[in-house]
mmCIF file of C-alpha atoms in Angstrom:
data_model
loop_
_atom_site.group_PDB
_atom_site.id
_atom_site.type_symbol
_atom_site.label_atom_id
_atom_site.label_comp_id
_atom_site.label_asym_id
_atom_site.label_seq_id
_atom_site.Cartn_x
_atom_site.Cartn_y
_atom_site.Cartn_z
ATOM 1 C CA UNK A 1 37.493 -29.283 30.109
ATOM 2 C CA UNK A 2 37.769 -25.517 30.126
ATOM 3 C CA UNK A 3 37.875 -23.479 26.920
ATOM 4 C CA UNK A 4 37.380 -20.040 25.384
ATOM 5 C CA UNK A 5 35.268 -18.320 22.739
ATOM 6 C CA UNK A 6 37.161 -16.929 19.756
ATOM 7 C CA UNK A 7 36.606 -15.437 16.306
ATOM 8 C CA UNK A 8 37.984 -16.976 13.124
ATOM 9 C CA UNK A 9 40.064 -14.347 11.314
ATOM 10 C CA UNK A 10 41.051 -16.452 8.321
ATOM 11 C CA UNK A 11 43.667 -18.834 6.968
ATOM 12 C CA UNK A 12 47.314 -18.354 6.079
ATOM 13 C CA UNK A 13 50.554 -20.335 5.799
ATOM 14 C CA UNK A 14 53.738 -20.540 7.855
ATOM 15 C CA UNK A 15 56.984 -21.276 6.019
ATOM 16 C CA UNK A 16 59.351 -23.754 7.627
ATOM 17 C CA UNK A 17 62.845 -24.865 6.681
ATOM 18 C CA UNK A 18 63.510 -26.013 3.112
ATOM 19 C CA UNK A 19 60.383 -24.227 1.846
ATOM 20 C CA UNK A 20 57.887 -26.445 3.665
ATOM 21 C CA UNK A 21 54.594 -24.570 4.172
ATOM 22 C CA UNK A 22 52.059 -25.337 6.899
ATOM 23 C CA UNK A 23 48.418 -24.255 6.457
ATOM 24 C CA UNK A 24 47.171 -22.475 9.582
ATOM 25 C CA UNK A 25 44.014 -20.794 10.862
ATOM 26 C CA UNK A 26 44.237 -17.520 12.787
ATOM 27 C CA UNK A 27 41.795 -17.096 15.686
ATOM 28 C CA UNK A 28 41.328 -13.939 17.744
ATOM 29 C CA UNK A 29 40.500 -14.604 21.392
ATOM 30 C CA UNK A 30 39.421 -11.494 23.254
ATOM 31 C CA UNK A 31 39.486 -11.865 27.063
ATOM 32 C CA UNK A 32 36.638 -14.136 28.182
ATOM 33 C CA UNK A 33 34.984 -13.192 31.477
ATOM 34 C CA UNK A 34 33.454 -15.685 33.916
ATOM 35 C CA UNK A 35 29.866 -14.626 34.633
ATOM 36 C CA UNK A 36 28.604 -17.584 36.662
ATOM 37 C CA UNK A 37 29.954 -20.608 38.538
ATOM 38 C CA UNK A 38 27.952 -23.803 39.047
ATOM 39 C CA UNK A 39 28.878 -26.196 41.839
ATOM 40 C CA UNK A 40 28.080 -29.836 42.436
ATOM 41 C CA UNK A 41 26.485 -29.016 45.773
ATOM 42 C CA UNK A 42 24.052 -26.472 44.332
ATOM 43 C CA UNK A 43 23.581 -27.490 40.687
ATOM 44 C CA UNK A 44 24.683 -31.136 40.625
ATOM 45 C CA UNK A 45 27.848 -30.529 38.592
ATOM 46 C CA UNK A 46 30.833 -28.176 38.378
ATOM 47 C CA UNK A 47 30.838 -25.694 35.508
ATOM 48 C CA UNK A 48 31.581 -22.106 34.561
ATOM 49 C CA UNK A 49 29.663 -19.803 32.236
ATOM 50 C CA UNK A 50 31.703 -17.308 30.242
ATOM 51 C CA UNK A 51 30.998 -14.400 27.909
ATOM 52 C CA UNK A 52 33.268 -13.030 25.196
ATOM 53 C CA UNK A 53 34.178 -9.710 23.685
ATOM 54 C CA UNK A 54 32.973 -6.207 24.343
ATOM 55 C CA UNK A 55 29.672 -5.078 25.763
ATOM 56 C CA UNK A 56 26.633 -5.849 23.632
ATOM 57 C CA UNK A 57 23.025 -4.744 23.969
ATOM 58 C CA UNK A 58 21.046 -7.947 23.541
ATOM 59 C CA UNK A 59 17.671 -9.219 24.638
ATOM 60 C CA UNK A 60 18.296 -11.510 27.591
ATOM 61 C CA UNK A 61 16.073 -13.082 30.198
ATOM 62 C CA UNK A 62 15.903 -11.434 33.613
ATOM 63 C CA UNK A 63 17.803 -14.319 35.222
ATOM 64 C CA UNK A 64 20.737 -13.910 32.820
ATOM 65 C CA UNK A 65 20.685 -10.117 33.121
ATOM 66 C CA UNK A 66 20.954 -10.528 36.886
ATOM 67 C CA UNK A 67 24.175 -12.529 36.423
ATOM 68 C CA UNK A 68 25.616 -9.998 33.986
ATOM 69 C CA UNK A 69 24.713 -6.745 35.742
ATOM 70 C CA UNK A 70 28.180 -6.296 37.288
ATOM 71 C CA UNK A 71 30.209 -7.824 34.431
ATOM 72 C CA UNK A 72 28.555 -6.817 31.190
ATOM 73 C CA UNK A 73 27.097 -8.938 28.423
ATOM 74 C CA UNK A 74 29.331 -10.073 25.584
ATOM 75 C CA UNK A 75 28.398 -11.330 22.157
ATOM 76 C CA UNK A 76 28.084 -14.982 23.216
ATOM 77 C CA UNK A 77 27.528 -17.114 26.318
ATOM 78 C CA UNK A 78 29.058 -20.568 26.753
ATOM 79 C CA UNK A 79 29.220 -23.121 29.558
ATOM 80 C CA UNK A 80 32.114 -25.503 30.258
ATOM 81 C CA UNK A 81 32.092 -28.396 32.679
ATOM 82 C CA UNK A 82 35.185 -28.272 34.877
ATOM 83 C CA UNK A 83 36.891 -30.087 37.709
ATOM 84 C CA UNK A 84 37.431 -28.705 41.185
ATOM 85 C CA UNK A 85 40.945 -27.555 40.263
ATOM 86 C CA UNK A 86 39.659 -25.303 37.442
ATOM 87 C CA UNK A 87 37.152 -23.318 39.530
ATOM 88 C CA UNK A 88 37.896 -19.583 39.497
ATOM 89 C CA UNK A 89 36.202 -16.412 40.732
ATOM 90 C CA UNK A 90 33.346 -14.626 38.971
ATOM 91 C CA UNK A 91 34.709 -11.755 36.905
ATOM 92 C CA UNK A 92 38.136 -13.289 36.296
ATOM 93 C CA UNK A 93 39.371 -13.416 32.707
ATOM 94 C CA UNK A 94 40.461 -16.298 30.509
ATOM 95 C CA UNK A 95 43.112 -15.235 27.993
ATOM 96 C CA UNK A 96 45.234 -16.824 25.265
ATOM 97 C CA UNK A 97 48.043 -17.231 27.797
ATOM 98 C CA UNK A 98 46.188 -20.247 29.231
ATOM 99 C CA UNK A 99 47.214 -22.206 26.109
ATOM 100 C CA UNK A 100 50.694 -23.408 25.158
ATOM 101 C CA UNK A 101 52.533 -23.902 21.874
ATOM 102 C CA UNK A 102 52.298 -27.500 20.555
ATOM 103 C CA UNK A 103 49.252 -28.108 22.769
ATOM 104 C CA UNK A 104 46.378 -29.943 21.082
ATOM 105 C CA UNK A 105 42.832 -28.602 21.268
ATOM 106 C CA UNK A 106 39.338 -29.300 19.949
ATOM 107 C CA UNK A 107 37.717 -26.538 17.888
ATOM 108 C CA UNK A 108 33.934 -26.320 17.318
ATOM 109 C CA UNK A 109 32.101 -24.023 14.938
ATOM 110 C CA UNK A 110 29.148 -23.697 12.578
ATOM 111 C CA UNK A 111 29.985 -24.876 9.072
ATOM 112 C CA UNK A 112 29.218 -22.850 5.949
ATOM 113 C CA UNK A 113 25.654 -23.205 4.720
ATOM 114 C CA UNK A 114 25.368 -24.678 1.196
ATOM 115 C CA UNK A 115 21.594 -24.419 0.820
ATOM 116 C CA UNK A 116 19.460 -27.175 -0.725
ATOM 117 C CA UNK A 117 21.709 -29.663 -2.527
ATOM 118 C CA UNK A 118 21.214 -32.910 -4.406
ATOM 119 C CA UNK A 119 22.541 -36.317 -3.423
ATOM 120 C CA UNK A 120 25.699 -36.079 -5.560
ATOM 121 C CA UNK A 121 27.046 -33.002 -3.782
ATOM 122 C CA UNK A 122 25.522 -33.719 -0.365
ATOM 123 C CA UNK A 123 26.366 -37.427 -0.031
ATOM 124 C CA UNK A 124 28.968 -37.935 -2.806
ATOM 125 C CA UNK A 125 26.679 -40.206 -4.820
ATOM 126 C CA UNK A 126 27.829 -41.399 -8.242
ATOM 127 C CA UNK A 127 26.015 -39.877 -11.210
ATOM 128 C CA UNK A 128 24.078 -42.065 -13.595
ATOM 129 C CA UNK A 129 25.045 -42.967 -17.164
ATOM 130 C CA UNK A 130 25.464 -40.103 -19.618
ATOM 131 C CA UNK A 131 24.337 -42.308 -22.508
ATOM 132 C CA UNK A 132 22.572 -45.652 -23.210
ATOM 133 C CA UNK A 133 19.111 -44.118 -23.255
ATOM 134 C CA UNK A 134 19.524 -41.897 -20.189
ATOM 135 C CA UNK A 135 18.820 -38.363 -21.340
ATOM 136 C CA UNK A 136 17.238 -36.703 -18.269
ATOM 137 C CA UNK A 137 18.299 -38.471 -15.053
ATOM 138 C CA UNK A 138 22.051 -37.859 -14.939
ATOM 139 C CA UNK A 139 22.095 -36.430 -11.409
ATOM 140 C CA UNK A 140 19.017 -38.030 -9.879
ATOM 141 C CA UNK A 141 19.238 -40.217 -6.786
ATOM 142 C CA UNK A 142 17.568 -43.253 -8.328
ATOM 143 C CA UNK A 143 15.330 -45.645 -6.417
ATOM 144 C CA UNK A 144 14.594 -44.653 -2.815
ATOM 145 C CA UNK A 145 11.869 -47.085 -1.683
ATOM 146 C CA UNK A 146 10.032 -50.306 -2.498
ATOM 147 C CA UNK A 147 6.889 -50.984 -4.514
ATOM 148 C CA UNK A 148 5.036 -53.243 -2.068
ATOM 149 C CA UNK A 149 6.760 -54.468 1.116
ATOM 150 C CA UNK A 150 7.203 -52.329 3.169
ATOM 151 C CA UNK A 151 6.193 -49.786 0.540
ATOM 152 C CA UNK A 152 7.846 -46.755 2.130
ATOM 153 C CA UNK A 153 11.151 -44.902 2.399
ATOM 154 C CA UNK A 154 13.172 -45.843 5.489
ATOM 155 C CA UNK A 155 14.078 -43.164 8.003
ATOM 156 C CA UNK A 156 17.624 -41.867 7.623
ATOM 157 C CA UNK A 157 17.728 -42.465 3.866
ATOM 158 C CA UNK A 158 20.377 -40.289 2.232
ATOM 159 C CA UNK A 159 18.429 -37.892 0.047
ATOM 160 C CA UNK A 160 18.557 -34.317 -1.221
ATOM 161 C CA UNK A 161 18.167 -31.600 1.400
ATOM 162 C CA UNK A 162 19.758 -28.739 3.299
ATOM 163 C CA UNK A 163 23.542 -29.007 3.440
ATOM 164 C CA UNK A 164 25.916 -27.322 5.887
ATOM 165 C CA UNK A 165 25.099 -24.820 8.654
ATOM 166 C CA UNK A 166 25.736 -27.477 11.308
ATOM 167 C CA UNK A 167 27.906 -27.625 14.393
ATOM 168 C CA UNK A 168 31.173 -29.436 13.603
ATOM 169 C CA UNK A 169 34.034 -30.248 15.964
ATOM 170 C CA UNK A 170 37.555 -30.841 14.654
ATOM 171 C CA UNK A 171 39.654 -32.696 17.225
ATOM 172 C CA UNK A 172 43.357 -32.796 18.079
ATOM 173 C CA UNK A 173 44.409 -29.615 16.289
ATOM 174 C CA UNK A 174 47.902 -28.405 17.145
ATOM 175 C CA UNK A 175 48.640 -24.858 18.327
ATOM 176 C CA UNK A 176 51.550 -23.563 16.238
ATOM 177 C CA UNK A 177 51.934 -20.028 17.589
ATOM 178 C CA UNK A 178 50.446 -17.694 20.226
ATOM 179 C CA UNK A 179 50.525 -13.890 20.136
ATOM 180 C CA UNK A 180 49.597 -12.599 23.593
ATOM 181 C CA UNK A 181 49.766 -8.901 22.610
ATOM 182 C CA UNK A 182 47.275 -9.269 19.755
ATOM 183 C CA UNK A 183 45.205 -12.024 21.472
ATOM 184 C CA UNK A 184 45.814 -14.451 18.591
ATOM 185 C CA UNK A 185 46.029 -18.246 18.503
ATOM 186 C CA UNK A 186 47.418 -19.807 15.313
ATOM 187 C CA UNK A 187 46.293 -23.404 14.810
ATOM 188 C CA UNK A 188 47.549 -25.902 12.250
ATOM 189 C CA UNK A 189 44.923 -26.928 9.707
ATOM 190 C CA UNK A 190 41.430 -25.683 8.943
ATOM 191 C CA UNK A 191 38.436 -25.181 11.199
ATOM 192 C CA UNK A 192 34.729 -25.050 10.286
ATOM 193 C CA UNK A 193 32.922 -21.845 9.380
ATOM 194 C CA UNK A 194 33.481 -18.626 7.494
ATOM 195 C CA UNK A 195 35.866 -15.841 8.460
ATOM 196 C CA UNK A 196 34.363 -13.846 11.308
ATOM 197 C CA UNK A 197 32.517 -16.873 12.672
ATOM 198 C CA UNK A 198 32.515 -17.556 16.426
ATOM 199 C CA UNK A 199 34.334 -20.751 17.419
ATOM 200 C CA UNK A 200 34.928 -22.636 20.656
ATOM 201 C CA UNK A 201 38.506 -23.659 21.509
ATOM 202 C CA UNK A 202 38.501 -26.372 24.139
ATOM 203 C CA UNK A 203 41.359 -28.006 25.974
ATOM 204 C CA UNK A 204 41.657 -31.785 25.684
ATOM 205 C CA UNK A 205 41.196 -33.805 28.833
ATOM 206 C CA UNK A 206 44.383 -35.625 29.731
ATOM 207 C CA UNK A 207 43.935 -39.328 30.384
ATOM 208 C CA UNK A 208 45.708 -40.521 33.477
ATOM 209 C CA UNK A 209 47.850 -43.570 32.803
#
């Protein structure tokens, strides 16, 4: 399904009746421009490539620069698979007006990087005893392998390592408010990433009953 590229501004709350507060995330969606259209006849599938924001001087390959010479290069390029009904012209814009209040969307972004973390923080392991002879290994992972057979650590074992900085998609988030003048979409709940991070807001495919 079609979507847009936005920028996470931050979080806030909206007050409802009787003092009920709803946590929301504010996303700025500058007009997204279509830079390329792929068709099933030529490329094997239907899709559009879009760019977001103002003009940016970036190092691009000659093939991409050829697509962007009449439109201008934004800060990010993204491709969406679409149906025949969603195909539009190159250069046309996708704005916040394409979304509706109470519509549900999927939001993808890069989560905050936490650096190298141990198993307790990374995988929610339980710490070891604080007494009974244990004076050094309170936060260690414990046994990870076997002595003889097979005598190795299995692939996929939950161990210490880099945490965060991964692509995460939060599904079925509800649009609470849309400000067309300021190009803002206000979504209920939290989305991954820090303030100022680029996110992808994608419409949910409707299942035909």
